[in-house]
């Protein structure tokens, strides 16, 4: 619930973090994930008993939808290339590796 609140605070209310009952907390997390259209195959017992493959799949789907990263909308204009950066760039270009 802490992770879901971090990456999707609009779908995971703060009062979810204060739930004491683990089963109720997992049910609320799965409900919140469903509300954000997270296609989860995880069940309450899978998360409670630590089924690692189902939990990994659930987290992968969650991070696919919401990764918590902010997008950069402004291009960087004040970039200054140092001598070391230019030397590295020239060296890498001289290797002739297609990227």
Short mmCIF file of N, CA and C in Angstrom, two decimals:
data_model
loop_
_atom_site.label_atom_id
_atom_site.label_comp_id
_atom_site.label_asym_id
_atom_site.label_seq_id
_atom_site.Cartn_x
_atom_site.Cartn_y
_atom_site.Cartn_z
N UNK A 1 0.82 -1.19 0.00
CA UNK A 1 0.00 0.00 0.00
C UNK A 1 0.87 1.26 0.00
N UNK A 2 2.03 1.18 0.61
CA UNK A 2 2.93 2.34 0.62
C UNK A 2 3.42 2.62 -0.79
N UNK A 3 3.80 1.57 -1.51
CA UNK A 3 4.27 1.74 -2.88
C UNK A 3 3.16 2.27 -3.78
N UNK A 4 1.99 1.71 -3.67
CA UNK A 4 0.86 2.17 -4.49
C UNK A 4 0.54 3.63 -4.18
N UNK A 5 0.63 4.03 -2.93
CA UNK A 5 0.38 5.43 -2.57
C UNK A 5 1.45 6.34 -3.16
N UNK A 6 2.68 5.85 -3.28
CA UNK A 6 3.76 6.67 -3.86
C UNK A 6 3.60 6.86 -5.35
N UNK A 7 3.28 5.79 -6.08
CA UNK A 7 3.23 5.89 -7.54
C UNK A 7 1.87 6.36 -8.05
N UNK A 8 0.80 6.17 -7.27
CA UNK A 8 -0.53 6.59 -7.71
C UNK A 8 -1.32 7.15 -6.53
N UNK A 9 -0.94 8.30 -6.01
CA UNK A 9 -1.64 8.84 -4.85
C UNK A 9 -3.10 9.19 -5.13
N UNK A 10 -3.43 9.43 -6.38
CA UNK A 10 -4.82 9.75 -6.70
C UNK A 10 -5.73 8.51 -6.66
N UNK A 11 -5.14 7.31 -6.73
CA UNK A 11 -5.92 6.08 -6.67
C UNK A 11 -5.81 5.38 -5.32
N UNK A 12 -4.88 5.79 -4.50
CA UNK A 12 -4.65 5.14 -3.21
C UNK A 12 -4.73 6.19 -2.11
N UNK A 13 -5.85 6.28 -1.42
CA UNK A 13 -5.99 7.31 -0.38
C UNK A 13 -5.04 7.08 0.79
N UNK A 14 -4.73 8.12 1.49
CA UNK A 14 -3.79 8.04 2.61
C UNK A 14 -4.34 7.22 3.77
N UNK A 15 -5.67 7.16 3.92
CA UNK A 15 -6.22 6.37 5.02
C UNK A 15 -6.02 4.87 4.82
N UNK A 16 -5.70 4.47 3.61
CA UNK A 16 -5.39 3.06 3.35
C UNK A 16 -4.14 2.63 4.10
N UNK A 17 -3.23 3.56 4.30
CA UNK A 17 -1.97 3.24 4.98
C UNK A 17 -2.17 2.97 6.47
N UNK A 18 -3.29 3.42 7.01
CA UNK A 18 -3.51 3.25 8.45
C UNK A 18 -4.31 1.99 8.79
N UNK A 19 -4.69 1.20 7.81
CA UNK A 19 -5.43 -0.03 8.09
C UNK A 19 -4.54 -1.02 8.83
N UNK A 20 -5.06 -1.58 9.89
CA UNK A 20 -4.30 -2.52 10.73
C UNK A 20 -4.42 -3.96 10.23
N UNK A 21 -5.60 -4.35 9.77
CA UNK A 21 -5.85 -5.72 9.33
C UNK A 21 -5.17 -5.97 7.98
N UNK A 22 -4.23 -6.93 7.92
CA UNK A 22 -3.53 -7.18 6.66
C UNK A 22 -4.46 -7.57 5.50
N UNK A 23 -5.47 -8.38 5.80
CA UNK A 23 -6.39 -8.80 4.74
C UNK A 23 -7.18 -7.60 4.19
N UNK A 24 -7.65 -6.73 5.05
CA UNK A 24 -8.38 -5.55 4.60
C UNK A 24 -7.47 -4.62 3.81
N UNK A 25 -6.22 -4.53 4.22
CA UNK A 25 -5.26 -3.67 3.52
C UNK A 25 -4.99 -4.21 2.11
N UNK A 26 -4.79 -5.53 1.98
CA UNK A 26 -4.55 -6.12 0.67
C UNK A 26 -5.78 -5.97 -0.22
N UNK A 27 -6.97 -6.19 0.34
CA UNK A 27 -8.19 -6.00 -0.44
C UNK A 27 -8.31 -4.57 -0.95
N UNK A 28 -7.96 -3.61 -0.12
CA UNK A 28 -8.02 -2.21 -0.53
C UNK A 28 -6.98 -1.90 -1.60
N UNK A 29 -5.80 -2.50 -1.48
CA UNK A 29 -4.76 -2.30 -2.50
C UNK A 29 -5.22 -2.87 -3.83
N UNK A 30 -5.78 -4.06 -3.82
CA UNK A 30 -6.25 -4.68 -5.07
C UNK A 30 -7.42 -3.89 -5.65
N UNK A 31 -8.28 -3.35 -4.80
CA UNK A 31 -9.38 -2.51 -5.29
C UNK A 31 -8.83 -1.23 -5.92
N UNK A 32 -7.83 -0.63 -5.30
CA UNK A 32 -7.22 0.58 -5.85
C UNK A 32 -6.53 0.28 -7.17
N UNK A 33 -5.85 -0.86 -7.25
CA UNK A 33 -5.18 -1.23 -8.49
C UNK A 33 -6.20 -1.48 -9.60
N UNK A 34 -7.31 -2.09 -9.26
CA UNK A 34 -8.36 -2.32 -10.25
C UNK A 34 -8.97 -1.01 -10.72
N UNK A 35 -9.09 -0.05 -9.84
CA UNK A 35 -9.67 1.24 -10.21
C UNK A 35 -8.77 2.02 -11.17
N UNK A 36 -7.48 1.71 -11.17
CA UNK A 36 -6.58 2.37 -12.12
C UNK A 36 -6.32 1.50 -13.34
N UNK A 37 -7.18 0.50 -13.54
CA UNK A 37 -7.15 -0.39 -14.70
C UNK A 37 -5.89 -1.25 -14.74
N UNK A 38 -5.40 -1.62 -13.58
CA UNK A 38 -4.25 -2.52 -13.48
C UNK A 38 -4.79 -3.94 -13.60
N UNK A 39 -4.45 -4.61 -14.69
CA UNK A 39 -4.92 -5.97 -14.93
C UNK A 39 -4.12 -6.92 -14.04
N UNK A 40 -4.70 -7.25 -12.91
CA UNK A 40 -3.98 -8.07 -11.94
C UNK A 40 -4.60 -9.45 -11.84
N UNK A 41 -3.75 -10.44 -11.75
CA UNK A 41 -4.24 -11.79 -11.51
C UNK A 41 -3.99 -12.18 -10.06
N UNK A 42 -3.51 -11.24 -9.28
CA UNK A 42 -3.21 -11.50 -7.88
C UNK A 42 -4.49 -11.57 -7.07
N UNK A 43 -4.53 -12.50 -6.17
CA UNK A 43 -5.63 -12.63 -5.23
C UNK A 43 -5.12 -12.19 -3.85
N UNK A 44 -6.03 -12.01 -2.94
CA UNK A 44 -5.67 -11.58 -1.60
C UNK A 44 -4.71 -12.58 -0.94
N UNK A 45 -5.01 -13.87 -1.07
CA UNK A 45 -4.16 -14.89 -0.45
C UNK A 45 -2.77 -14.96 -1.09
N UNK A 46 -2.66 -14.66 -2.39
CA UNK A 46 -1.35 -14.65 -3.05
C UNK A 46 -0.43 -13.61 -2.41
N UNK A 47 -0.98 -12.45 -2.16
CA UNK A 47 -0.16 -11.38 -1.57
C UNK A 47 0.11 -11.66 -0.09
N UNK A 48 -0.91 -12.12 0.62
CA UNK A 48 -0.74 -12.39 2.05
C UNK A 48 0.27 -13.50 2.31
N UNK A 49 0.25 -14.54 1.48
CA UNK A 49 1.14 -15.69 1.70
C UNK A 49 2.45 -15.56 0.94
N UNK A 50 2.64 -14.48 0.21
CA UNK A 50 3.92 -14.21 -0.43
C UNK A 50 4.21 -15.05 -1.66
N UNK A 51 3.23 -15.26 -2.53
CA UNK A 51 3.47 -15.94 -3.80
C UNK A 51 4.31 -15.02 -4.67
N UNK A 52 5.62 -15.29 -4.72
CA UNK A 52 6.53 -14.29 -5.30
C UNK A 52 6.30 -14.06 -6.79
N UNK A 53 5.92 -15.07 -7.55
CA UNK A 53 5.75 -14.86 -9.00
C UNK A 53 4.51 -14.04 -9.31
N UNK A 54 3.45 -14.27 -8.57
CA UNK A 54 2.25 -13.47 -8.76
C UNK A 54 2.50 -12.04 -8.28
N UNK A 55 3.22 -11.90 -7.18
CA UNK A 55 3.54 -10.56 -6.68
C UNK A 55 4.43 -9.79 -7.65
N UNK A 56 5.40 -10.47 -8.25
CA UNK A 56 6.27 -9.81 -9.23
C UNK A 56 5.46 -9.38 -10.45
N UNK A 57 4.56 -10.25 -10.91
CA UNK A 57 3.71 -9.90 -12.05
C UNK A 57 2.81 -8.71 -11.72
N UNK A 58 2.28 -8.68 -10.50
CA UNK A 58 1.44 -7.56 -10.07
C UNK A 58 2.24 -6.26 -10.05
N UNK A 59 3.43 -6.30 -9.47
CA UNK A 59 4.26 -5.10 -9.41
C UNK A 59 4.71 -4.66 -10.80
N UNK A 60 5.01 -5.61 -11.68
CA UNK A 60 5.42 -5.26 -13.04
C UNK A 60 4.28 -4.53 -13.77
N UNK A 61 3.07 -5.03 -13.62
CA UNK A 61 1.92 -4.37 -14.24
C UNK A 61 1.68 -2.99 -13.62
N UNK A 62 1.85 -2.90 -12.32
CA UNK A 62 1.67 -1.61 -11.65
C UNK A 62 2.69 -0.59 -12.13
N UNK A 63 3.96 -1.00 -12.23
CA UNK A 63 5.00 -0.08 -12.70
C UNK A 63 4.86 0.21 -14.19
N UNK A 64 4.25 -0.71 -14.93
CA UNK A 64 4.02 -0.44 -16.34
C UNK A 64 3.01 0.70 -16.51
N UNK A 65 1.99 0.69 -15.65
CA UNK A 65 0.98 1.74 -15.71
C UNK A 65 1.45 3.05 -15.09
N UNK A 66 2.05 2.95 -13.93
CA UNK A 66 2.50 4.13 -13.19
C UNK A 66 3.89 3.86 -12.64
N UNK A 67 4.89 4.49 -13.19
CA UNK A 67 6.24 4.24 -12.69
C UNK A 67 6.72 5.27 -11.68
N UNK A 68 5.95 6.31 -11.48
CA UNK A 68 6.32 7.31 -10.49
C UNK A 68 7.36 8.30 -10.97
N UNK A 69 7.75 8.22 -12.23
CA UNK A 69 8.73 9.15 -12.76
C UNK A 69 8.03 10.33 -13.42
N UNK A 70 8.60 11.48 -13.27
CA UNK A 70 8.04 12.66 -13.90
C UNK A 70 8.67 12.82 -15.28
N UNK A 71 7.87 13.24 -16.23
CA UNK A 71 8.40 13.46 -17.57
C UNK A 71 9.00 14.85 -17.65
N UNK A 72 10.05 14.95 -18.38
CA UNK A 72 10.73 16.23 -18.57
C UNK A 72 10.11 16.92 -19.77
N UNK A 73 9.55 18.08 -19.56
CA UNK A 73 8.87 18.79 -20.65
C UNK A 73 9.74 19.87 -21.26
N UNK A 74 10.74 20.31 -20.55
CA UNK A 74 11.61 21.36 -21.07
C UNK A 74 12.94 20.77 -21.49
N UNK A 75 13.41 21.10 -22.70
CA UNK A 75 14.72 20.59 -23.11
C UNK A 75 15.84 21.29 -22.32
N UNK A 76 16.91 20.59 -22.13
CA UNK A 76 18.06 21.17 -21.43
C UNK A 76 18.80 22.08 -22.39
N UNK A 77 18.92 23.35 -22.03
CA UNK A 77 19.55 24.32 -22.94
C UNK A 77 20.89 24.81 -22.42
N UNK A 78 21.13 24.65 -21.13
CA UNK A 78 22.37 25.18 -20.56
C UNK A 78 23.42 24.09 -20.36
N UNK A 79 23.46 23.11 -21.27
CA UNK A 79 24.39 22.01 -21.17
C UNK A 79 25.77 22.46 -21.64
N UNK A 80 26.78 22.21 -20.84
CA UNK A 80 28.14 22.55 -21.19
C UNK A 80 28.96 21.26 -21.18
N UNK A 81 29.59 20.97 -22.32
CA UNK A 81 30.38 19.75 -22.42
C UNK A 81 31.79 20.03 -21.88
N UNK A 82 32.20 19.21 -20.91
CA UNK A 82 33.54 19.38 -20.35
C UNK A 82 34.56 18.68 -21.25
N UNK A 83 35.81 18.91 -20.94
CA UNK A 83 36.89 18.31 -21.71
C UNK A 83 36.86 16.79 -21.60
N UNK A 84 36.57 16.29 -20.40
CA UNK A 84 36.51 14.85 -20.19
C UNK A 84 35.34 14.23 -20.94
N UNK A 85 34.21 14.92 -20.95
CA UNK A 85 33.04 14.39 -21.67
C UNK A 85 33.31 14.33 -23.17
N UNK A 86 33.98 15.36 -23.69
CA UNK A 86 34.30 15.35 -25.13
C UNK A 86 35.30 14.26 -25.45
N UNK A 87 36.29 14.05 -24.58
CA UNK A 87 37.26 12.99 -24.82
C UNK A 87 36.60 11.62 -24.81
N UNK A 88 35.67 11.40 -23.89
CA UNK A 88 34.95 10.14 -23.84
C UNK A 88 34.09 9.96 -25.09
N UNK A 89 33.40 11.02 -25.52
CA UNK A 89 32.57 10.93 -26.72
C UNK A 89 33.41 10.62 -27.95
N UNK A 90 34.55 11.28 -28.10
CA UNK A 90 35.44 11.01 -29.24
C UNK A 90 35.96 9.58 -29.19
N UNK A 91 36.36 9.12 -28.01
CA UNK A 91 36.87 7.76 -27.86
C UNK A 91 35.81 6.73 -28.22
N UNK A 92 34.57 6.93 -27.73
CA UNK A 92 33.50 6.01 -28.04
C UNK A 92 33.16 6.01 -29.54
N UNK A 93 33.20 7.18 -30.15
CA UNK A 93 32.92 7.25 -31.59
C UNK A 93 34.01 6.56 -32.41
N UNK A 94 35.25 6.59 -31.94
CA UNK A 94 36.37 5.96 -32.65
C UNK A 94 36.32 4.44 -32.57
N UNK A 95 35.59 3.91 -31.59
CA UNK A 95 35.46 2.45 -31.49
C UNK A 95 34.68 1.87 -32.65
N UNK A 96 33.83 2.67 -33.26
CA UNK A 96 33.07 2.22 -34.44
C UNK A 96 31.97 1.23 -34.13
N UNK A 97 31.43 1.30 -32.94
CA UNK A 97 30.35 0.39 -32.57
C UNK A 97 29.03 0.99 -33.01
N UNK A 98 28.24 0.22 -33.76
CA UNK A 98 26.91 0.68 -34.14
C UNK A 98 25.98 0.58 -32.96
N UNK A 99 25.24 1.64 -32.72
CA UNK A 99 24.32 1.61 -31.58
C UNK A 99 22.89 1.63 -32.03
#
